[in-house]
mmCIF file of C-alpha atoms in Angstrom:
data_model
loop_
_atom_site.group_PDB
_atom_site.id
_atom_site.type_symbol
_atom_site.label_atom_id
_atom_site.label_comp_id
_atom_site.label_asym_id
_atom_site.label_seq_id
_atom_site.Cartn_x
_atom_site.Cartn_y
_atom_site.Cartn_z
ATOM 1 C CA MET A 28 -23.092 -1.696 28.666
ATOM 2 C CA ALA A 29 -21.087 -4.199 30.844
ATOM 3 C CA THR A 30 -23.897 -6.833 29.852
ATOM 4 C CA SER A 31 -23.385 -6.139 26.217
ATOM 5 C CA ARG A 32 -19.703 -6.697 26.474
ATOM 6 C CA ALA A 33 -20.036 -9.799 28.623
ATOM 7 C CA GLY A 34 -22.491 -11.256 26.137
ATOM 8 C CA GLY A 35 -20.076 -10.280 23.267
ATOM 9 C CA ARG A 36 -17.377 -12.337 25.160
ATOM 10 C CA ALA A 37 -19.633 -15.225 25.673
ATOM 11 C CA LEU A 38 -20.468 -15.291 21.986
ATOM 12 C CA ARG A 39 -16.925 -15.461 20.948
ATOM 13 C CA TRP A 40 -16.173 -18.126 23.396
ATOM 14 C CA LEU A 41 -18.979 -20.270 21.843
ATOM 15 C CA GLU A 42 -17.709 -19.716 18.498
ATOM 16 C CA SER A 43 -14.165 -20.332 19.563
ATOM 17 C CA ARG A 44 -11.991 -23.383 18.389
ATOM 18 C CA LYS A 45 -11.315 -24.265 21.973
ATOM 19 C CA ASN A 46 -15.056 -24.479 22.763
ATOM 20 C CA LEU A 47 -15.816 -26.367 19.443
ATOM 21 C CA THR A 48 -13.036 -28.911 19.896
ATOM 22 C CA GLY A 49 -14.042 -29.386 23.523
ATOM 23 C CA SER A 50 -17.593 -29.934 22.733
ATOM 24 C CA ALA A 51 -16.742 -32.476 20.203
ATOM 25 C CA CYS A 52 -14.853 -34.250 22.816
ATOM 26 C CA GLY A 53 -17.405 -33.838 25.260
ATOM 27 C CA LEU A 54 -19.875 -35.396 22.768
ATOM 28 C CA ALA A 55 -17.456 -38.436 22.568
ATOM 29 C CA GLY A 56 -17.725 -38.814 26.494
ATOM 30 C CA VAL A 57 -21.547 -38.641 26.067
ATOM 31 C CA ALA A 58 -21.320 -41.446 23.389
ATOM 32 C CA LEU A 59 -19.176 -43.417 26.016
ATOM 33 C CA THR A 60 -21.732 -42.946 28.857
ATOM 34 C CA LEU A 61 -24.647 -44.252 26.386
ATOM 35 C CA THR A 62 -22.773 -47.258 25.718
ATOM 36 C CA GLY A 63 -21.998 -47.990 29.363
ATOM 37 C CA THR A 64 -18.116 -47.519 29.066
ATOM 38 C CA ALA A 65 -17.967 -44.367 31.518
ATOM 39 C CA GLY A 66 -19.952 -46.007 34.248
ATOM 40 C CA PRO A 67 -21.152 -43.677 37.197
ATOM 41 C CA TYR A 68 -18.321 -41.445 36.765
ATOM 42 C CA TRP A 69 -19.807 -40.205 33.313
ATOM 43 C CA PRO A 70 -20.043 -36.543 34.543
ATOM 44 C CA VAL A 71 -16.263 -36.434 35.121
ATOM 45 C CA VAL A 72 -15.504 -38.258 31.909
ATOM 46 C CA VAL A 73 -17.472 -35.828 29.805
ATOM 47 C CA ALA A 74 -16.079 -32.753 31.648
ATOM 48 C CA GLY A 75 -12.644 -34.119 31.527
ATOM 49 C CA LEU A 76 -12.862 -34.801 27.702
ATOM 50 C CA TYR A 77 -14.256 -31.356 27.132
ATOM 51 C CA GLY A 78 -11.306 -29.671 29.022
ATOM 52 C CA ALA A 79 -8.707 -31.766 27.223
ATOM 53 C CA GLY A 80 -10.252 -30.863 23.948
ATOM 54 C CA ALA A 81 -10.275 -27.127 24.762
ATOM 55 C CA LEU A 82 -6.472 -27.537 25.811
ATOM 56 C CA ILE A 83 -5.501 -29.105 22.733
ATOM 57 C CA ALA A 84 -7.378 -26.899 20.419
ATOM 58 C CA PRO A 85 -5.203 -24.783 18.311
ATOM 59 C CA PRO A 86 -5.124 -21.037 19.193
ATOM 60 C CA GLU A 87 -7.456 -18.653 17.493
ATOM 61 C CA ARG A 88 -5.884 -17.111 14.394
ATOM 62 C CA PRO A 89 -6.426 -13.334 14.170
ATOM 63 C CA ALA A 90 -7.843 -12.062 10.914
ATOM 64 C CA PRO A 91 -5.200 -10.322 8.791
ATOM 65 C CA PRO A 92 -5.653 -6.608 8.380
ATOM 66 C CA GLU A 93 -7.448 -5.274 5.378
ATOM 67 C CA PHE A 94 -5.613 -2.848 3.305
ATOM 68 C CA ALA A 95 -6.713 -0.266 0.893
ATOM 69 C CA ASP A 96 -7.170 -1.361 -2.681
ATOM 70 C CA PRO A 97 -4.091 -0.397 -4.606
ATOM 71 C CA SER A 98 -6.259 1.062 -7.441
ATOM 72 C CA ALA A 99 -8.125 3.175 -4.846
ATOM 73 C CA ARG A 100 -4.919 4.456 -3.558
ATOM 74 C CA LEU A 101 -3.804 5.301 -7.206
ATOM 75 C CA GLU A 102 -7.166 7.192 -7.761
ATOM 76 C CA GLU A 103 -6.633 9.062 -4.368
ATOM 77 C CA SER A 104 -3.033 10.004 -5.727
ATOM 78 C CA ARG A 105 -4.559 11.038 -9.080
ATOM 79 C CA VAL A 106 -6.852 13.418 -7.210
ATOM 80 C CA ASP A 107 -4.042 14.822 -4.857
ATOM 81 C CA PHE A 108 -1.884 15.200 -8.226
ATOM 82 C CA GLY A 109 -4.477 17.756 -9.547
ATOM 83 C CA ARG A 110 -4.388 19.775 -6.332
ATOM 84 C CA LEU A 111 -0.507 19.616 -6.554
ATOM 85 C CA ARG A 112 -0.462 20.974 -10.183
ATOM 86 C CA GLU A 113 -2.806 23.983 -8.962
ATOM 87 C CA TYR A 114 -0.276 24.755 -6.422
ATOM 88 C CA LEU A 115 2.701 24.474 -8.610
ATOM 89 C CA GLY A 116 0.987 26.716 -11.107
ATOM 90 C CA GLY A 117 1.110 29.656 -8.654
ATOM 91 C CA VAL A 118 4.761 29.083 -7.791
ATOM 92 C CA GLU A 119 7.378 31.158 -9.799
ATOM 93 C CA LEU A 120 10.381 29.004 -10.445
ATOM 94 C CA PRO A 121 13.757 29.885 -12.374
ATOM 95 C CA PRO A 122 13.747 28.687 -15.709
ATOM 96 C CA ALA A 123 16.013 25.538 -15.303
ATOM 97 C CA ALA A 124 14.026 24.459 -12.293
ATOM 98 C CA ALA A 125 10.686 25.014 -13.980
ATOM 99 C CA GLY A 126 11.864 22.953 -17.042
ATOM 100 C CA ARG A 127 12.896 20.063 -14.762
ATOM 101 C CA LEU A 128 9.499 20.401 -12.901
ATOM 102 C CA THR A 129 7.563 20.354 -16.086
ATOM 103 C CA GLU A 130 9.304 16.982 -17.129
ATOM 104 C CA LEU A 131 8.535 15.518 -13.865
ATOM 105 C CA THR A 132 4.942 16.310 -13.909
ATOM 106 C CA ASP A 133 4.616 15.248 -17.525
ATOM 107 C CA LEU A 134 5.941 11.841 -16.278
ATOM 108 C CA LEU A 135 3.821 11.632 -13.204
ATOM 109 C CA THR A 136 0.829 12.532 -15.244
ATOM 110 C CA ALA A 137 1.354 9.499 -17.824
ATOM 111 C CA LEU A 138 1.893 7.252 -14.810
ATOM 112 C CA LEU A 139 -1.353 8.416 -13.134
ATOM 113 C CA ASP A 140 -3.604 8.487 -16.106
ATOM 114 C CA PRO A 141 -6.215 5.910 -15.913
ATOM 115 C CA GLY A 142 -5.328 2.821 -18.391
ATOM 116 C CA TRP A 143 -3.238 -0.135 -18.766
ATOM 117 C CA ILE A 144 -0.376 1.719 -17.040
ATOM 118 C CA THR A 145 -2.254 2.164 -13.872
ATOM 119 C CA GLU A 146 -3.687 -1.312 -13.948
ATOM 120 C CA LEU A 147 -0.053 -2.587 -13.926
ATOM 121 C CA LEU A 148 1.217 -0.226 -11.186
ATOM 122 C CA ALA A 149 -1.615 -1.388 -9.204
ATOM 123 C CA GLN A 150 -0.184 -4.868 -8.908
ATOM 124 C CA ASP A 151 3.002 -3.443 -7.296
ATOM 125 C CA PRO A 152 2.399 -1.947 -3.778
ATOM 126 C CA GLU A 153 5.722 -0.470 -3.568
ATOM 127 C CA ALA A 154 5.147 1.385 -6.905
ATOM 128 C CA VAL A 155 1.902 2.800 -5.736
ATOM 129 C CA HIS A 156 3.678 3.976 -2.469
ATOM 130 C CA ALA A 157 6.333 5.741 -4.446
ATOM 131 C CA LEU A 158 3.823 7.586 -6.680
ATOM 132 C CA SER A 159 1.884 8.533 -3.710
ATOM 133 C CA ARG A 160 4.923 9.783 -1.886
ATOM 134 C CA ALA A 161 6.160 11.878 -4.813
ATOM 135 C CA VAL A 162 2.847 13.571 -5.073
ATOM 136 C CA ARG A 163 1.856 14.119 -1.554
ATOM 137 C CA GLN A 164 5.551 14.800 -0.069
ATOM 138 C CA ASP A 165 8.514 14.767 -2.272
ATOM 139 C CA VAL A 166 7.659 17.305 -4.945
ATOM 140 C CA PRO A 167 5.532 19.881 -2.693
ATOM 141 C CA GLU A 168 8.182 19.552 0.013
ATOM 142 C CA ALA A 169 10.959 20.422 -2.548
ATOM 143 C CA VAL A 170 9.108 23.243 -4.177
ATOM 144 C CA ASP A 171 8.056 24.715 -0.771
ATOM 145 C CA THR A 172 11.508 24.475 0.791
ATOM 146 C CA TYR A 173 12.796 26.397 -2.255
ATOM 147 C CA VAL A 174 10.306 29.176 -1.905
ATOM 148 C CA ARG A 175 11.105 29.623 1.940
ATOM 149 C CA THR A 176 14.884 29.450 1.385
ATOM 150 C CA ARG A 177 14.874 31.847 -1.644
ATOM 151 C CA TRP A 178 13.480 34.264 0.851
ATOM 152 C CA TRP A 179 16.101 34.023 3.445
ATOM 153 C CA THR A 180 18.906 33.830 1.011
ATOM 154 C CA ARG A 181 17.764 37.378 -0.137
ATOM 155 C CA LEU A 182 18.617 38.378 3.567
ATOM 156 C CA ALA A 183 21.841 36.583 3.613
ATOM 157 C CA PRO A 184 23.643 36.627 0.419
ATOM 158 C CA GLY A 185 26.646 34.656 -0.418
ATOM 159 C CA GLN A 186 25.066 31.171 0.165
ATOM 160 C CA GLU A 187 24.668 28.510 -2.470
ATOM 161 C CA PRO A 188 21.624 29.481 -4.448
ATOM 162 C CA PRO A 189 18.371 27.237 -3.358
ATOM 163 C CA GLU A 190 17.512 26.700 -6.966
ATOM 164 C CA ARG A 191 20.551 24.449 -7.434
ATOM 165 C CA HIS A 192 19.204 22.133 -4.722
ATOM 166 C CA LEU A 193 15.698 22.409 -6.125
ATOM 167 C CA GLU A 194 17.174 21.250 -9.647
ATOM 168 C CA ARG A 195 18.905 18.477 -8.057
ATOM 169 C CA GLN A 196 15.954 17.356 -6.051
ATOM 170 C CA LEU A 197 13.712 17.451 -9.238
ATOM 171 C CA THR A 198 16.459 15.525 -11.040
ATOM 172 C CA LEU A 199 16.543 12.747 -8.485
ATOM 173 C CA LEU A 200 12.620 12.669 -8.361
ATOM 174 C CA HIS A 201 12.551 12.307 -12.351
ATOM 175 C CA GLU A 202 14.997 9.623 -12.092
ATOM 176 C CA GLU A 203 13.020 7.842 -9.647
ATOM 177 C CA ALA A 204 9.790 8.154 -11.847
ATOM 178 C CA GLU A 205 11.812 7.022 -14.695
ATOM 179 C CA ARG A 206 12.597 3.635 -13.072
ATOM 180 C CA LEU A 207 8.981 3.213 -12.441
ATOM 181 C CA ALA A 208 8.115 3.950 -15.940
ATOM 182 C CA ALA A 209 10.782 1.408 -16.973
ATOM 183 C CA ALA A 210 9.565 -1.303 -14.808
ATOM 184 C CA VAL A 211 6.053 -0.720 -16.292
ATOM 185 C CA ARG A 212 7.475 -1.206 -19.597
ATOM 186 C CA GLU A 213 9.480 -4.262 -18.731
ATOM 187 C CA THR A 214 6.480 -5.693 -17.228
ATOM 188 C CA GLU A 215 4.283 -5.138 -20.302
ATOM 189 C CA ALA A 216 7.146 -6.514 -22.540
ATOM 190 C CA ARG A 217 7.194 -9.759 -20.641
ATOM 191 C CA ARG A 218 3.341 -10.202 -20.828
ATOM 192 C CA GLN A 219 3.758 -9.613 -24.445
ATOM 193 C CA GLU A 220 6.393 -12.268 -24.738
ATOM 194 C CA SER A 221 4.402 -14.662 -22.544
ATOM 195 C CA HIS A 222 1.345 -14.090 -24.842
ATOM 196 C CA THR A 223 3.316 -14.924 -27.948
ATOM 197 C CA ARG A 224 4.912 -18.169 -26.424
ATOM 198 C CA TYR A 225 1.312 -19.102 -25.523
ATOM 199 C CA LEU A 226 0.142 -18.686 -29.112
ATOM 200 C CA GLU A 227 3.232 -20.496 -30.513
ATOM 201 C CA ASP A 228 2.707 -23.526 -28.200
ATOM 202 C CA ARG A 229 -0.858 -23.860 -29.190
ATOM 203 C CA SER A 230 -0.211 -23.613 -32.997
ATOM 204 C CA PRO A 231 -0.275 -27.060 -34.784
#
C-alpha cells in the first residue's frame, strides 16, 4: 500500500510543471556541456539549471470541481416532484389552502415538464436550485408543519389558526414560482427578438 502511494507521488512529480520545466532547463545545461561551454563543472551546471527551472515553474493548478449537469438535476427534481404529489394527495387541507396548493403544484408541473421551458431553466443554475428547493424542502416542510401544528392546536385552542400560516407560505412559494416563470418568458421573448433582428439584418 505504501509502495503504491509512493509510486503515485513519483508519477505526479514526473508529470508536474516543476519537473517538466526543470528538465527543459537541465537539457539546456546538457546542450551547454556538449558545446564545451559548461567545462568540467557540467554536472553542477545541469543540476543548477534543473533546480532553477523547478523554482520558476508556475504552481500546479488544481482541477476545477465537476458539478452535476443542471438538466440532470431538473430530472431528479421531476422524479422527486412525483413523490411529493403522492404525499400531498394523502394530506387533508382546508379549502383555501388546498386551492393555493393546487395553483402552486400546477405551476411547478408546467416548469418541470420536459420541453423548451426546462431547456431554458437548465441554463440558469439559480433557477434550477430554486425549483429543487421548492420541491424537496419548502412545499413538504410547509404542509408537514401545518399537519403537526394543527394537532397541537386542538389541544391548546385560542392560538392563530395554522392554516393561515400555511396559506401565506403557499402564496409566497407561488409568487417565487411565478417569478421563475416570468424570467423564462422574458428569456424566450429576448430570443425571439434576437432571431427577428437576425432575419432582418440578413434580408436584402
